[in-house]
GROMACS .gro file of C-alpha atoms in nm:
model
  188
    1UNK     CA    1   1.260  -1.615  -0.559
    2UNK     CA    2   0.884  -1.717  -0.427
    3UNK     CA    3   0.733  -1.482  -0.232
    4UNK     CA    4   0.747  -1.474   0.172
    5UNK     CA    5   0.426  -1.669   0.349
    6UNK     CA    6   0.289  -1.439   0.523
    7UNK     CA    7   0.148  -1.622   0.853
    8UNK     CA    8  -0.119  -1.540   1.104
    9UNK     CA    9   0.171  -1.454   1.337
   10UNK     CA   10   0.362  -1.211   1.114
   11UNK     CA   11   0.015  -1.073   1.060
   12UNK     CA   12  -0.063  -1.032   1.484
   13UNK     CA   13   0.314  -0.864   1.502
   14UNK     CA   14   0.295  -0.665   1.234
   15UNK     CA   15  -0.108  -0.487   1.306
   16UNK     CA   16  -0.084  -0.537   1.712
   17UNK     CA   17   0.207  -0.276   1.739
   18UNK     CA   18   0.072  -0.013   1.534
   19UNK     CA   19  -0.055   0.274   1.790
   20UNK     CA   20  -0.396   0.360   1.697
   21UNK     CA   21  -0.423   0.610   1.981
   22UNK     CA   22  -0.371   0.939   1.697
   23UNK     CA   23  -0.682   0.807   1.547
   24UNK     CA   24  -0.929   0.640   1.830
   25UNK     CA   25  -1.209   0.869   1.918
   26UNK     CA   26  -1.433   0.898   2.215
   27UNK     CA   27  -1.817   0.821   2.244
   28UNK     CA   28  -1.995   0.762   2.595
   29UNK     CA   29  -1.678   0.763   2.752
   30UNK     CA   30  -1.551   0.435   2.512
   31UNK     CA   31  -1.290   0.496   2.303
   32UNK     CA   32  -1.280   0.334   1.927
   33UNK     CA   33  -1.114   0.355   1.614
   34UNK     CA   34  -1.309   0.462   1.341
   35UNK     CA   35  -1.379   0.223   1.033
   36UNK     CA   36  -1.198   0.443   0.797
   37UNK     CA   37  -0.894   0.439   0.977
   38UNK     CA   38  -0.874   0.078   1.074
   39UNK     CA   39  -0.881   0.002   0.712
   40UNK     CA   40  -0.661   0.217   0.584
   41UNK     CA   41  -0.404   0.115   0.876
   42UNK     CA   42  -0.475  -0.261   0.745
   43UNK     CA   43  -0.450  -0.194   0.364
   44UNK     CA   44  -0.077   0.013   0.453
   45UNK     CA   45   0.025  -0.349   0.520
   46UNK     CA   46  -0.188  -0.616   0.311
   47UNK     CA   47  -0.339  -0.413   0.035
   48UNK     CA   48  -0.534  -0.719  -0.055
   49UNK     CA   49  -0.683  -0.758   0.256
   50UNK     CA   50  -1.110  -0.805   0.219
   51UNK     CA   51  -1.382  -0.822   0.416
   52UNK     CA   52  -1.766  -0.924   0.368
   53UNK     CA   53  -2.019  -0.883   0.620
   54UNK     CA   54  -2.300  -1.151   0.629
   55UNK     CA   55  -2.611  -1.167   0.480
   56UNK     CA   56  -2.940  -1.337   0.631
   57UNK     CA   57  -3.207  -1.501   0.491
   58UNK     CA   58  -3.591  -1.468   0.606
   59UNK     CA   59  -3.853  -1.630   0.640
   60UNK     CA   60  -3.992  -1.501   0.329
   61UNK     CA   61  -3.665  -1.529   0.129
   62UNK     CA   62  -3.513  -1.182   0.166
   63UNK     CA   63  -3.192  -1.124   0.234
   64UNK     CA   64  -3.063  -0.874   0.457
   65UNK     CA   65  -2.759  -0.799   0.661
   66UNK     CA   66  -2.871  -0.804   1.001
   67UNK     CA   67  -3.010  -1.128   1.145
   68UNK     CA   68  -3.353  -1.018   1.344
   69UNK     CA   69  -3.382  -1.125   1.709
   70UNK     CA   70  -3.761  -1.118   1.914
   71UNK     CA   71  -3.708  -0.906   2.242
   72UNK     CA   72  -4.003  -0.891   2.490
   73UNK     CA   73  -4.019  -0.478   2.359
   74UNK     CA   74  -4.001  -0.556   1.983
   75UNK     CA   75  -3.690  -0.690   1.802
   76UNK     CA   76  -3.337  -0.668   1.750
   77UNK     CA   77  -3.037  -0.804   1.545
   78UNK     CA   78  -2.697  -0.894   1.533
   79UNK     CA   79  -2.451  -0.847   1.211
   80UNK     CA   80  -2.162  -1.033   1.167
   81UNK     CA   81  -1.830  -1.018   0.962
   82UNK     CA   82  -1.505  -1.185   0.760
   83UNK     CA   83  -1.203  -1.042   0.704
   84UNK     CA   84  -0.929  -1.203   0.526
   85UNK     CA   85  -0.607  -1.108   0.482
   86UNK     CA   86  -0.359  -1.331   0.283
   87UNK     CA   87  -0.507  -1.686   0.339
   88UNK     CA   88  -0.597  -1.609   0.705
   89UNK     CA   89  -0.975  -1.574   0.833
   90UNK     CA   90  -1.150  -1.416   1.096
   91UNK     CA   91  -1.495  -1.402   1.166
   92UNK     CA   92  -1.704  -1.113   1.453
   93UNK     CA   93  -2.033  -1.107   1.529
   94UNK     CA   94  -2.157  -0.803   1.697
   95UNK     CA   95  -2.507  -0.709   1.821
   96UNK     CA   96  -2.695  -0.414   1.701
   97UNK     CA   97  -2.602  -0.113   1.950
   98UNK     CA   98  -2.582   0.210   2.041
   99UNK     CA   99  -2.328   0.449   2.185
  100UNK     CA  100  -2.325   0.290   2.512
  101UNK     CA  101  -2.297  -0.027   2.373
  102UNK     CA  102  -2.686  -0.107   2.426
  103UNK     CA  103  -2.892  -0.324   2.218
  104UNK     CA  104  -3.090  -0.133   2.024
  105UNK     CA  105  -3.461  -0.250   1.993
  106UNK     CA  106  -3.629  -0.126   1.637
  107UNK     CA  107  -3.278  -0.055   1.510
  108UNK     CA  108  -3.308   0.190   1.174
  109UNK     CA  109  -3.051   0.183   0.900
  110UNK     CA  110  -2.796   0.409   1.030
  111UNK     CA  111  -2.798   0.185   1.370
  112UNK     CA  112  -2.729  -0.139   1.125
  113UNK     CA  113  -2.486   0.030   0.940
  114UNK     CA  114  -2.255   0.171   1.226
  115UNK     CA  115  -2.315  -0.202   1.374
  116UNK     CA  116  -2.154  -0.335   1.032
  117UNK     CA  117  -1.883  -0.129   1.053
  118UNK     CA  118  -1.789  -0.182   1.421
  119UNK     CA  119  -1.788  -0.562   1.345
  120UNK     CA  120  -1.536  -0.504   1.083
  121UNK     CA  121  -1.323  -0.279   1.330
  122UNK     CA  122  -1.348  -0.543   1.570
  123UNK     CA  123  -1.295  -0.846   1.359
  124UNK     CA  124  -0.912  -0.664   1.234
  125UNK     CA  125  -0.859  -0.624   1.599
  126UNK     CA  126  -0.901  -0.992   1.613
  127UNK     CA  127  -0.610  -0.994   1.353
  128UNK     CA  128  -0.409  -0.777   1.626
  129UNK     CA  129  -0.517  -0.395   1.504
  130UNK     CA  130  -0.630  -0.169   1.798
  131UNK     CA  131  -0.641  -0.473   2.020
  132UNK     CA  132  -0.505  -0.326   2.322
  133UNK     CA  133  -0.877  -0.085   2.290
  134UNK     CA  134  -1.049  -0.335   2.364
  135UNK     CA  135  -0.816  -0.423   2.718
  136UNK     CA  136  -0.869  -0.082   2.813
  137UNK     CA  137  -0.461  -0.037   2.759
  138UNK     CA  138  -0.284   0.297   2.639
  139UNK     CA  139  -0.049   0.115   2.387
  140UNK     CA  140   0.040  -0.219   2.230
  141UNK     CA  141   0.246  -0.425   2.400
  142UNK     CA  142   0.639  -0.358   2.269
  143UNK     CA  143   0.496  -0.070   2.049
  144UNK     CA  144   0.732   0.027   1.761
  145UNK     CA  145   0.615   0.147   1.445
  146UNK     CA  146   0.683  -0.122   1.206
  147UNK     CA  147   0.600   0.058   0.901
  148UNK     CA  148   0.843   0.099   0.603
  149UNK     CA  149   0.973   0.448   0.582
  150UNK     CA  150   0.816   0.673   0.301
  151UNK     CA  151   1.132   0.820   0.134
  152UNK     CA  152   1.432   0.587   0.166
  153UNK     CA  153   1.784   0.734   0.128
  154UNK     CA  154   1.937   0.693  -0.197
  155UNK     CA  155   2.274   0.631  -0.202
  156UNK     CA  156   2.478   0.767  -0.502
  157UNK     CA  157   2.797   0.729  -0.631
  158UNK     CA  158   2.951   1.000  -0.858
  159UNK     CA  159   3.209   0.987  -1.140
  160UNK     CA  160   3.427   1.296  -1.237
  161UNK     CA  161   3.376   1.316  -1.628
  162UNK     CA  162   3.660   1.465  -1.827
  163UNK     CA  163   3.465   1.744  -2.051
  164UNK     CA  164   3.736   1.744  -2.321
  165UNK     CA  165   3.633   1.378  -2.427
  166UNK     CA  166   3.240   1.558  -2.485
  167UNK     CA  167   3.159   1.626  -2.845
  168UNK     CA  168   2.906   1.830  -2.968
  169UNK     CA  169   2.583   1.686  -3.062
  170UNK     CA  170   2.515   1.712  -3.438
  171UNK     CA  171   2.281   1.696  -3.706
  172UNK     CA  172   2.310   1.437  -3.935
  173UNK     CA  173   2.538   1.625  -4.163
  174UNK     CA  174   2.778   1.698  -3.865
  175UNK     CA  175   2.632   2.051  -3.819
  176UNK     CA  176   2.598   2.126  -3.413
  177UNK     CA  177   2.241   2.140  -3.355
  178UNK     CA  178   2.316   2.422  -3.139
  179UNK     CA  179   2.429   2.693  -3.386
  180UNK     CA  180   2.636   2.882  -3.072
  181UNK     CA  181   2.832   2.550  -3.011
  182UNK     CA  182   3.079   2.564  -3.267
  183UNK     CA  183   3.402   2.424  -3.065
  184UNK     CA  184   3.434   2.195  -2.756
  185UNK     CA  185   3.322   2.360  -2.411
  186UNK     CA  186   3.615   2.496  -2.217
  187UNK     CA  187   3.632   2.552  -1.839
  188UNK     CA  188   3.678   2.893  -1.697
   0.00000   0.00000   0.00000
């Protein structure tokens, strides 16, 4: 039986009603969900989801991940990234920024690298993950958690088994391999 196509609408219902609110933190009075989370969240669902953020070229032939910007005070950047899950694309940009959601003029490494990572958050929001952050609401529309349980019940069915059809297992010479079994087993 082929597989099930996943489309870019069973993608949106299944990642836009997962609450994200027992993992979003807080940070100059925004909340987000952290990178590690958002992933993991994704991966539950499409473990072959993949993302790749975007390299730069400049002037001189170096490549980078942020793509520099002049500013009247010096310079900043924006990063930008693709996730893909099954054979559906998004693509984020995101400026350089801090905690307030600032640009960030001279950013350092650790400002670049929190930028790449909140483009990726962003981008599987785009896909329907933590959405509802981003419109300021508490929970995703029609919330239900759509995820499979972890222990399914196993149904079992039983048949009595008549003990005085059991024989005794035995060594190739029709000894019992269990010296103390000499007869068959009788029921108190």
């Amino acid at each position: 039986m082929p597989a099930k196509k996943v489309t870019a609408k069973s993608i949106w219902k299944t990642l836009s009603v997962i609450d994200v609110n027992k993992y979003k933190e807080e940070k100059g009075g925004l909340d987000y969900l952290p990178w590690a989370h958002a992933v993991a969240l994704t991966k539950e669902h499409y473990p072959e989801m993949r993302y790749m953020f975007d390299r730069y070229v400049d002037r001189e032939g170096n490549s980078q991940y942020i793509n520099m910007l002049p500013h009247e005070n010096g310079w900043t950047g924006i990063v930008g990234c693709t996730v893909e899950i099954e054979d559906h694309t998004h693509h984020m940009v995101l400026p350089i920024m801090n905690y307030k959601m600032q640009a960030t003029l001279k950013p350092n490494a650790k400002d670049v690298t929190n930028s790449l990572m909140r483009c990726l958050v962003k981008t599987l929001a785009m896909f329907g993950l933590g959405h509802y952050l981003y419109t300021g609401d508490s929970l995703p529309n029609e919330y239900e958690d759509v995820r499979e349980p972890l222990v399914r019940p196993v149904v079992t069915k039983t048949t009595p088994i008549d003990i005085t059809k059991i024989k005794p297992i035995t060594n190739n010479d029709g000894t019992p391999i269990n010296p103390n079994q000499t007869k068959q087993p009788t029921i108190g």
